[in-house]
PDB file of C-alpha atoms in Angstrom:
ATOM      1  CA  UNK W 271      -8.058  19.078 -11.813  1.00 58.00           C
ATOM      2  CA  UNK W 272      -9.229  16.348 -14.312  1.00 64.00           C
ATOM      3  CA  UNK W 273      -5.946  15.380 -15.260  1.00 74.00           C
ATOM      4  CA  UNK W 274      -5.224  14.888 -11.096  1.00 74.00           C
ATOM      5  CA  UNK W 275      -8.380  12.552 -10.290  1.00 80.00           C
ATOM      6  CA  UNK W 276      -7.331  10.632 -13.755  1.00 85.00           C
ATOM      7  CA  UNK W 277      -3.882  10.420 -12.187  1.00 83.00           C
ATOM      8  CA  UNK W 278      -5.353   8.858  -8.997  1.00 84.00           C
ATOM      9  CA  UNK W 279      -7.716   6.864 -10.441  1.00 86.00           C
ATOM     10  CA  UNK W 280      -5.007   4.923 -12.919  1.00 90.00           C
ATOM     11  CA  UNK W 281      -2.820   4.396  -9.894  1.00 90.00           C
ATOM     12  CA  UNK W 282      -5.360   2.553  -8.107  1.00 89.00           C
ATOM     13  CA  UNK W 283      -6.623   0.591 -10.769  1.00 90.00           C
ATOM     14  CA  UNK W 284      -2.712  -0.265 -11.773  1.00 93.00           C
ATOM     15  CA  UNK W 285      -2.255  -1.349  -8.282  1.00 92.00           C
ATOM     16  CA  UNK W 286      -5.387  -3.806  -8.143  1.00 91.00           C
ATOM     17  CA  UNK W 287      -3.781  -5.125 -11.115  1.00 92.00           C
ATOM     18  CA  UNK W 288      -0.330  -5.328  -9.662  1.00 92.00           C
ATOM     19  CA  UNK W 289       1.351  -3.568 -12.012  1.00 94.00           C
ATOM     20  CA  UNK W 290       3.104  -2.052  -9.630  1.00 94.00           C
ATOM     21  CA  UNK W 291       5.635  -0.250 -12.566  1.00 92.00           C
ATOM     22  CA  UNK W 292       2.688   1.666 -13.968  1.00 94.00           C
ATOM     23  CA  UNK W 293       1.196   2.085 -10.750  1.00 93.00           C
ATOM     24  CA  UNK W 294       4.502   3.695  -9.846  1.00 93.00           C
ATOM     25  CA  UNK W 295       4.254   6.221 -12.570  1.00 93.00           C
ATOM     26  CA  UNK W 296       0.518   7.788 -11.690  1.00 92.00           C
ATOM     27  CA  UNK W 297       1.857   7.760  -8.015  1.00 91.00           C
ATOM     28  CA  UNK W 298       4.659   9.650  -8.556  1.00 91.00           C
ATOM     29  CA  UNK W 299       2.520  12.081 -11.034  1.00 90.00           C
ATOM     30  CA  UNK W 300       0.192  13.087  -7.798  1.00 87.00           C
ATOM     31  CA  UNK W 301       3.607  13.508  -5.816  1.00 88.00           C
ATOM     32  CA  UNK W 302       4.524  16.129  -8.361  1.00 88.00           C
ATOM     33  CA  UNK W 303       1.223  17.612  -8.872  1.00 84.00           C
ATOM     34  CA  UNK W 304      -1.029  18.027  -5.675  1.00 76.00           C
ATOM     35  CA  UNK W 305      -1.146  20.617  -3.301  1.00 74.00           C
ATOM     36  CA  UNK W 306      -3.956  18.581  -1.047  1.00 78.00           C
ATOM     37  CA  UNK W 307      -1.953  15.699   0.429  1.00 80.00           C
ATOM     38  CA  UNK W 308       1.938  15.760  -0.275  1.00 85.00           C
ATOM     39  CA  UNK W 309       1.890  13.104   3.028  1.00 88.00           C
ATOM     40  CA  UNK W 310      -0.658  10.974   1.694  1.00 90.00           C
ATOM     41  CA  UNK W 311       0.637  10.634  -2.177  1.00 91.00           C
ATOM     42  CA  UNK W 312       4.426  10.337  -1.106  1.00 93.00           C
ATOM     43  CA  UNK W 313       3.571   7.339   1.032  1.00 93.00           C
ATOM     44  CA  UNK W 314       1.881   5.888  -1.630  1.00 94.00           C
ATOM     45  CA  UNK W 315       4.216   6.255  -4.127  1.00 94.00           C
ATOM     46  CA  UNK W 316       6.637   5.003  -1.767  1.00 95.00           C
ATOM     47  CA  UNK W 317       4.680   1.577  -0.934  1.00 95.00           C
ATOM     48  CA  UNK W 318       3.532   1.185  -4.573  1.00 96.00           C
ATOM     49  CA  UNK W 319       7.369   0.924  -5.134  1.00 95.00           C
ATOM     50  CA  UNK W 320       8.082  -0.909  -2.171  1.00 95.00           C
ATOM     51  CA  UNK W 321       6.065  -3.918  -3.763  1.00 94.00           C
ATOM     52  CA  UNK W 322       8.580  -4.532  -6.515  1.00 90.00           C
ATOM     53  CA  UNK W 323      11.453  -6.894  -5.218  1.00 83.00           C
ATOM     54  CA  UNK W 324      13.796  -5.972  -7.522  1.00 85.00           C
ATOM     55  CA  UNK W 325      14.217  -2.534  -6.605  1.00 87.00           C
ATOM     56  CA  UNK W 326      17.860  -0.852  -7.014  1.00 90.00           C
ATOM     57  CA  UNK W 327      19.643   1.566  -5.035  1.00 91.00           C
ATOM     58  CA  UNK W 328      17.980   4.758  -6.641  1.00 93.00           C
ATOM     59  CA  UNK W 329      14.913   3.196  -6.221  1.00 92.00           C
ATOM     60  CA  UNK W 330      15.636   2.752  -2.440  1.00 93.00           C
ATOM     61  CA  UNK W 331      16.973   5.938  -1.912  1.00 95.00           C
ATOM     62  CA  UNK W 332      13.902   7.074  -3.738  1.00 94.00           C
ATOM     63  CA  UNK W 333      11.659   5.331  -1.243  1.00 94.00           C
ATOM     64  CA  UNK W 334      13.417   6.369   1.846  1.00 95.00           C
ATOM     65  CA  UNK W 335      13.361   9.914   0.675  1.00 94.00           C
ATOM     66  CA  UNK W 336       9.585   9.770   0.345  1.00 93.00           C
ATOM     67  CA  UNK W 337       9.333   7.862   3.895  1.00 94.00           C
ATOM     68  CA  UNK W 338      11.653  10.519   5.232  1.00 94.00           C
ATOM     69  CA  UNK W 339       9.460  13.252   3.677  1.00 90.00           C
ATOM     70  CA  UNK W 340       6.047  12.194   4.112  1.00 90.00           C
ATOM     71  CA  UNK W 341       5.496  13.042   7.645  1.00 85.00           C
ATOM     72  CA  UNK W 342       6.828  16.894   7.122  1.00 85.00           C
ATOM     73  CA  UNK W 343       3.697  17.481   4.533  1.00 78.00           C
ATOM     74  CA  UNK W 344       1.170  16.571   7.239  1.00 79.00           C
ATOM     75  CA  UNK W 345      -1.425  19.278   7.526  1.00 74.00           C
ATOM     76  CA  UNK W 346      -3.532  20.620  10.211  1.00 73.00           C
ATOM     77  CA  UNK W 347      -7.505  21.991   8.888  1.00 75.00           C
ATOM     78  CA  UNK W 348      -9.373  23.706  11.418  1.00 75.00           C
ATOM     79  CA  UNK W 349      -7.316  22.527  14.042  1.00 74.00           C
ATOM     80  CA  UNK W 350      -7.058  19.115  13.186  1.00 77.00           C
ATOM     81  CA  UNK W 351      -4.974  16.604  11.137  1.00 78.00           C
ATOM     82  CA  UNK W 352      -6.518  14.597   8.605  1.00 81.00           C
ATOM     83  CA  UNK W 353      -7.100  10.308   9.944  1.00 86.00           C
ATOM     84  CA  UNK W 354      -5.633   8.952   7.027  1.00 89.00           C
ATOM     85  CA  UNK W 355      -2.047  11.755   7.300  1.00 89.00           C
ATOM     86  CA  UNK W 356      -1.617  10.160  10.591  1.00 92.00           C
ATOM     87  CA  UNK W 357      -1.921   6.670   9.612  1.00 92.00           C
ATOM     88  CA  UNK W 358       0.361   6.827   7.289  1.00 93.00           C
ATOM     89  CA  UNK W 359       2.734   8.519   9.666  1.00 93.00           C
ATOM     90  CA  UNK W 360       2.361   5.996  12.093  1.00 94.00           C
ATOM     91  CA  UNK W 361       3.376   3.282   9.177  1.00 95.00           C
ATOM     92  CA  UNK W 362       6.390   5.501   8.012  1.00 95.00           C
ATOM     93  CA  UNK W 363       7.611   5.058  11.618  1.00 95.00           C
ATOM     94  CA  UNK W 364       7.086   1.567  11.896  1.00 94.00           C
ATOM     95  CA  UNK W 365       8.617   0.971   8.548  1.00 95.00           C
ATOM     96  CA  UNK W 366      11.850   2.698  10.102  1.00 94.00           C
ATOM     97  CA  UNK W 367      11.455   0.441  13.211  1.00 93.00           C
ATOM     98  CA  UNK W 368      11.672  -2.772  10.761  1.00 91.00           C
ATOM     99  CA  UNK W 369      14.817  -1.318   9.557  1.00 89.00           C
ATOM    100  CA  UNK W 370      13.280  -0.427   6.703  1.00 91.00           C
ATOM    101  CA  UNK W 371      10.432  -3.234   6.185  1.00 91.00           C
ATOM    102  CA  UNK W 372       6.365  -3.116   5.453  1.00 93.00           C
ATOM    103  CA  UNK W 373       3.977  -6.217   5.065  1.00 94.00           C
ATOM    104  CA  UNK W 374       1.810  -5.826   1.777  1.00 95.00           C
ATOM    105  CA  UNK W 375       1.777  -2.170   2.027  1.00 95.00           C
ATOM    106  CA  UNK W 376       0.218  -1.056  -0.927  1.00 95.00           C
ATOM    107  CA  UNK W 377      -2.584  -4.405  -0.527  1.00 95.00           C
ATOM    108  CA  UNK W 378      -3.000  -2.658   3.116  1.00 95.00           C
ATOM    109  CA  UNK W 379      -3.217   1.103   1.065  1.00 93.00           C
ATOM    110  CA  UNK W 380      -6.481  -0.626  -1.001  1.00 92.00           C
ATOM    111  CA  UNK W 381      -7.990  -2.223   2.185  1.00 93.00           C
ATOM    112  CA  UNK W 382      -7.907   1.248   3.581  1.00 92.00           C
ATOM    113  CA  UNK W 383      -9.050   3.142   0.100  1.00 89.00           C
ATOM    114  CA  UNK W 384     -11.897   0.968   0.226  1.00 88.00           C
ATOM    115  CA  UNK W 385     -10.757  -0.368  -3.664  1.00 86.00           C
ATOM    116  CA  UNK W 386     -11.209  -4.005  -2.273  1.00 85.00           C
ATOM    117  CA  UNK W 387     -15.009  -3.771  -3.067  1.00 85.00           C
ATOM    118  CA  UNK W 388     -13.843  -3.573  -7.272  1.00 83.00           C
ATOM    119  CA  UNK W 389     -12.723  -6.989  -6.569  1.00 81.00           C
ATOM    120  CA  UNK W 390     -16.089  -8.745  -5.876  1.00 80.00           C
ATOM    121  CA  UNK W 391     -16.577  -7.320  -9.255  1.00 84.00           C
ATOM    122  CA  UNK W 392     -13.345  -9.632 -11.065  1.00 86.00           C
ATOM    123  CA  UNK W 393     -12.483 -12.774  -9.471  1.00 85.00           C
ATOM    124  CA  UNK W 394      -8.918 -12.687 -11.576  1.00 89.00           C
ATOM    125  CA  UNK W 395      -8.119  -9.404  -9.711  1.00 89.00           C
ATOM    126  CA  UNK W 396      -8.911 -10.807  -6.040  1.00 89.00           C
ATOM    127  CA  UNK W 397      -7.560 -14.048  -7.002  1.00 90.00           C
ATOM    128  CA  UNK W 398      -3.870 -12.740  -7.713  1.00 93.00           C
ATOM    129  CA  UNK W 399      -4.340 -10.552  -4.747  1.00 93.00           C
ATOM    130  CA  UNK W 400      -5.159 -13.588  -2.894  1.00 93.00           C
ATOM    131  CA  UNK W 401      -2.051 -14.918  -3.962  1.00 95.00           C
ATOM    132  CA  UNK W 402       0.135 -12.515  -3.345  1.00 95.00           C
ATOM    133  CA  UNK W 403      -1.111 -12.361   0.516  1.00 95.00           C
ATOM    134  CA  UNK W 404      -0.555 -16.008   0.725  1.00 95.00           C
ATOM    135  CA  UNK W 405       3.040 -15.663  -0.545  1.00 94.00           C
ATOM    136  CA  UNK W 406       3.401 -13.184   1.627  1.00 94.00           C
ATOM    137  CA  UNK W 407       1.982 -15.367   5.000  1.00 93.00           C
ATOM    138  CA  UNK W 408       4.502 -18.206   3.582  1.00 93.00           C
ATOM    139  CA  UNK W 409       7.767 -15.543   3.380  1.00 90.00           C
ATOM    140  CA  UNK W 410       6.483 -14.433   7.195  1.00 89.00           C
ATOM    141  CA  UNK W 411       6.385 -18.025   8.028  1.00 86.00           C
ATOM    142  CA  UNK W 412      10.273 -18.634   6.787  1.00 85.00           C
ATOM    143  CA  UNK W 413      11.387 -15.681   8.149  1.00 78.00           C
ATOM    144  CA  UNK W 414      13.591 -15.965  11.034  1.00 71.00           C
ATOM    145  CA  UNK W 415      13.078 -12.176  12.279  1.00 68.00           C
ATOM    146  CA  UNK W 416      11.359 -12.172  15.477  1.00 73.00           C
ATOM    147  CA  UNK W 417      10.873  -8.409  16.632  1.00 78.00           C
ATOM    148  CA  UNK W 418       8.220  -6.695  18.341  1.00 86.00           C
ATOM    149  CA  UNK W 419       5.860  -6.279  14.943  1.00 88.00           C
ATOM    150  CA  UNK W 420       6.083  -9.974  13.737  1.00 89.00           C
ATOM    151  CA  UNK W 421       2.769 -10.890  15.175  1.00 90.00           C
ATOM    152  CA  UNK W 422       1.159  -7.517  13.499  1.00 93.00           C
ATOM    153  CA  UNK W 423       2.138  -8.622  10.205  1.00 93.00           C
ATOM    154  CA  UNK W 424       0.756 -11.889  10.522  1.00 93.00           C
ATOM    155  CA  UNK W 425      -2.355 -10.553  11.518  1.00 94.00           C
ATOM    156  CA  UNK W 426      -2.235  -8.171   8.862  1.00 95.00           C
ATOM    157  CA  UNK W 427      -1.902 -10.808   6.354  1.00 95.00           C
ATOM    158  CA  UNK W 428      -4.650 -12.410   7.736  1.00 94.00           C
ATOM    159  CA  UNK W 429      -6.791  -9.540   7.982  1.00 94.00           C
ATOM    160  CA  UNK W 430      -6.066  -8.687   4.005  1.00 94.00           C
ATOM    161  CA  UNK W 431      -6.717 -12.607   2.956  1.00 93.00           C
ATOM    162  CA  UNK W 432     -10.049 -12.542   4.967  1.00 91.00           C
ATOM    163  CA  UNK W 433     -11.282  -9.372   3.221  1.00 91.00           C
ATOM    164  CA  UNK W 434      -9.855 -10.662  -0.323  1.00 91.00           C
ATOM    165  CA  UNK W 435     -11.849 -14.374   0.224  1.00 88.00           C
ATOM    166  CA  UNK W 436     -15.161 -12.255   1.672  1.00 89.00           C
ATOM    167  CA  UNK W 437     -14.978 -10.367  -1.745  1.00 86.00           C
ATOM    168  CA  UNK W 438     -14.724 -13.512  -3.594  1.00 83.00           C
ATOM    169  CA  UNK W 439     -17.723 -14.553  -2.292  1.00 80.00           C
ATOM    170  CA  UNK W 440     -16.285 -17.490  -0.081  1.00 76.00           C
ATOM    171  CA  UNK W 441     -17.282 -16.681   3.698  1.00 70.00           C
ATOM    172  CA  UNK W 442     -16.499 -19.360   5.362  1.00 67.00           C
ATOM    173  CA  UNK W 443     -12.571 -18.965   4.288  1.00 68.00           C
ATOM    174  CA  UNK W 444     -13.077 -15.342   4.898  1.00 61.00           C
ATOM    175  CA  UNK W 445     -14.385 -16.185   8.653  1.00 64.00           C
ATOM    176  CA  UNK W 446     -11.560 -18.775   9.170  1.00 65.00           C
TER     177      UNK W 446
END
């Protein structure tokens, strides 16, 4: 049990660095080991990886087998499913609706997680964050895609960019 909250711990400190390769490995370790949430960890390990542009064809297979899988895991307790197994089944769809596309997925996974909060803590962390999101708003800006989620990601970005600048301790670029 120690060795599985280690495991999840490392992967979210590895992703608020952005070392997205390490990240990867702790990920893939909770895939392999948990019996709570195979839906949950296989989408993360698939967006973790999903944040690496160089990413070759095992690698994509890889992700589109965890995609593929993630939704089959999803549990029912007392009746119910768990929020966060049907969020991430609702993002598994839509990244098979943008033929095979997410915005920031694993800077959306933190926001969700709560793990934005460590970054009021290290300005270097939210600032690379920061940057990455604004990359991000400039690639959405170039991109000549227009389908039916282009507006969501944009708002996502913005969402993500407000949250990083609030934690940075800059409000009034978190407000605008």
């Amino acid at each position: 049990m120690f060795l599985f909250y280690r495991c999840l711990l490392l992967a979210h400190i590895f992703s608020l660095k952005l070392d997205w390769r390490e990240a990867r490995l702790y990920a893939s370790y909770l895939v392999e080991q948990s019996k709570w949430s195979r839906t949950i960890y296989s989408y993360q390990q698939a967006v973790i990886m999903l944040m690496n542009d160089d990413l070759n064809d095992i690698e994509r297979q890889t992700v589109e087998r965890l995609m593929r899988d993630a939704p089959k895991h999803k549990q029912r307790i007392a009746g119910k499913s768990l929020p966060m197994e049907k969020f991430n089944c609702k993002k598994v769809a839509r990244y098979f609706a943008q033929n095979d596309y997410l915005c920031l997925p694993a800077v959306e996974l933190m926001f969700v997680w709560n793990t934005f909060k460590v970054l009021g803590k290290n300005y270097q962390l939210a600032d690379s964050i920061c940057r990455l999101i604004e990359r991000q708003m400039e690639q959405l800006a170039h991109r000549n895609v227009t389908d039916i989620y282009e507006l969501d990601n944009q708002a996502l970005c913005l969402l993500l960019r407000g949250a990083c600048y609030r934690q940075m301790k800059q409000p009034f670029l978190a407000l605008q």
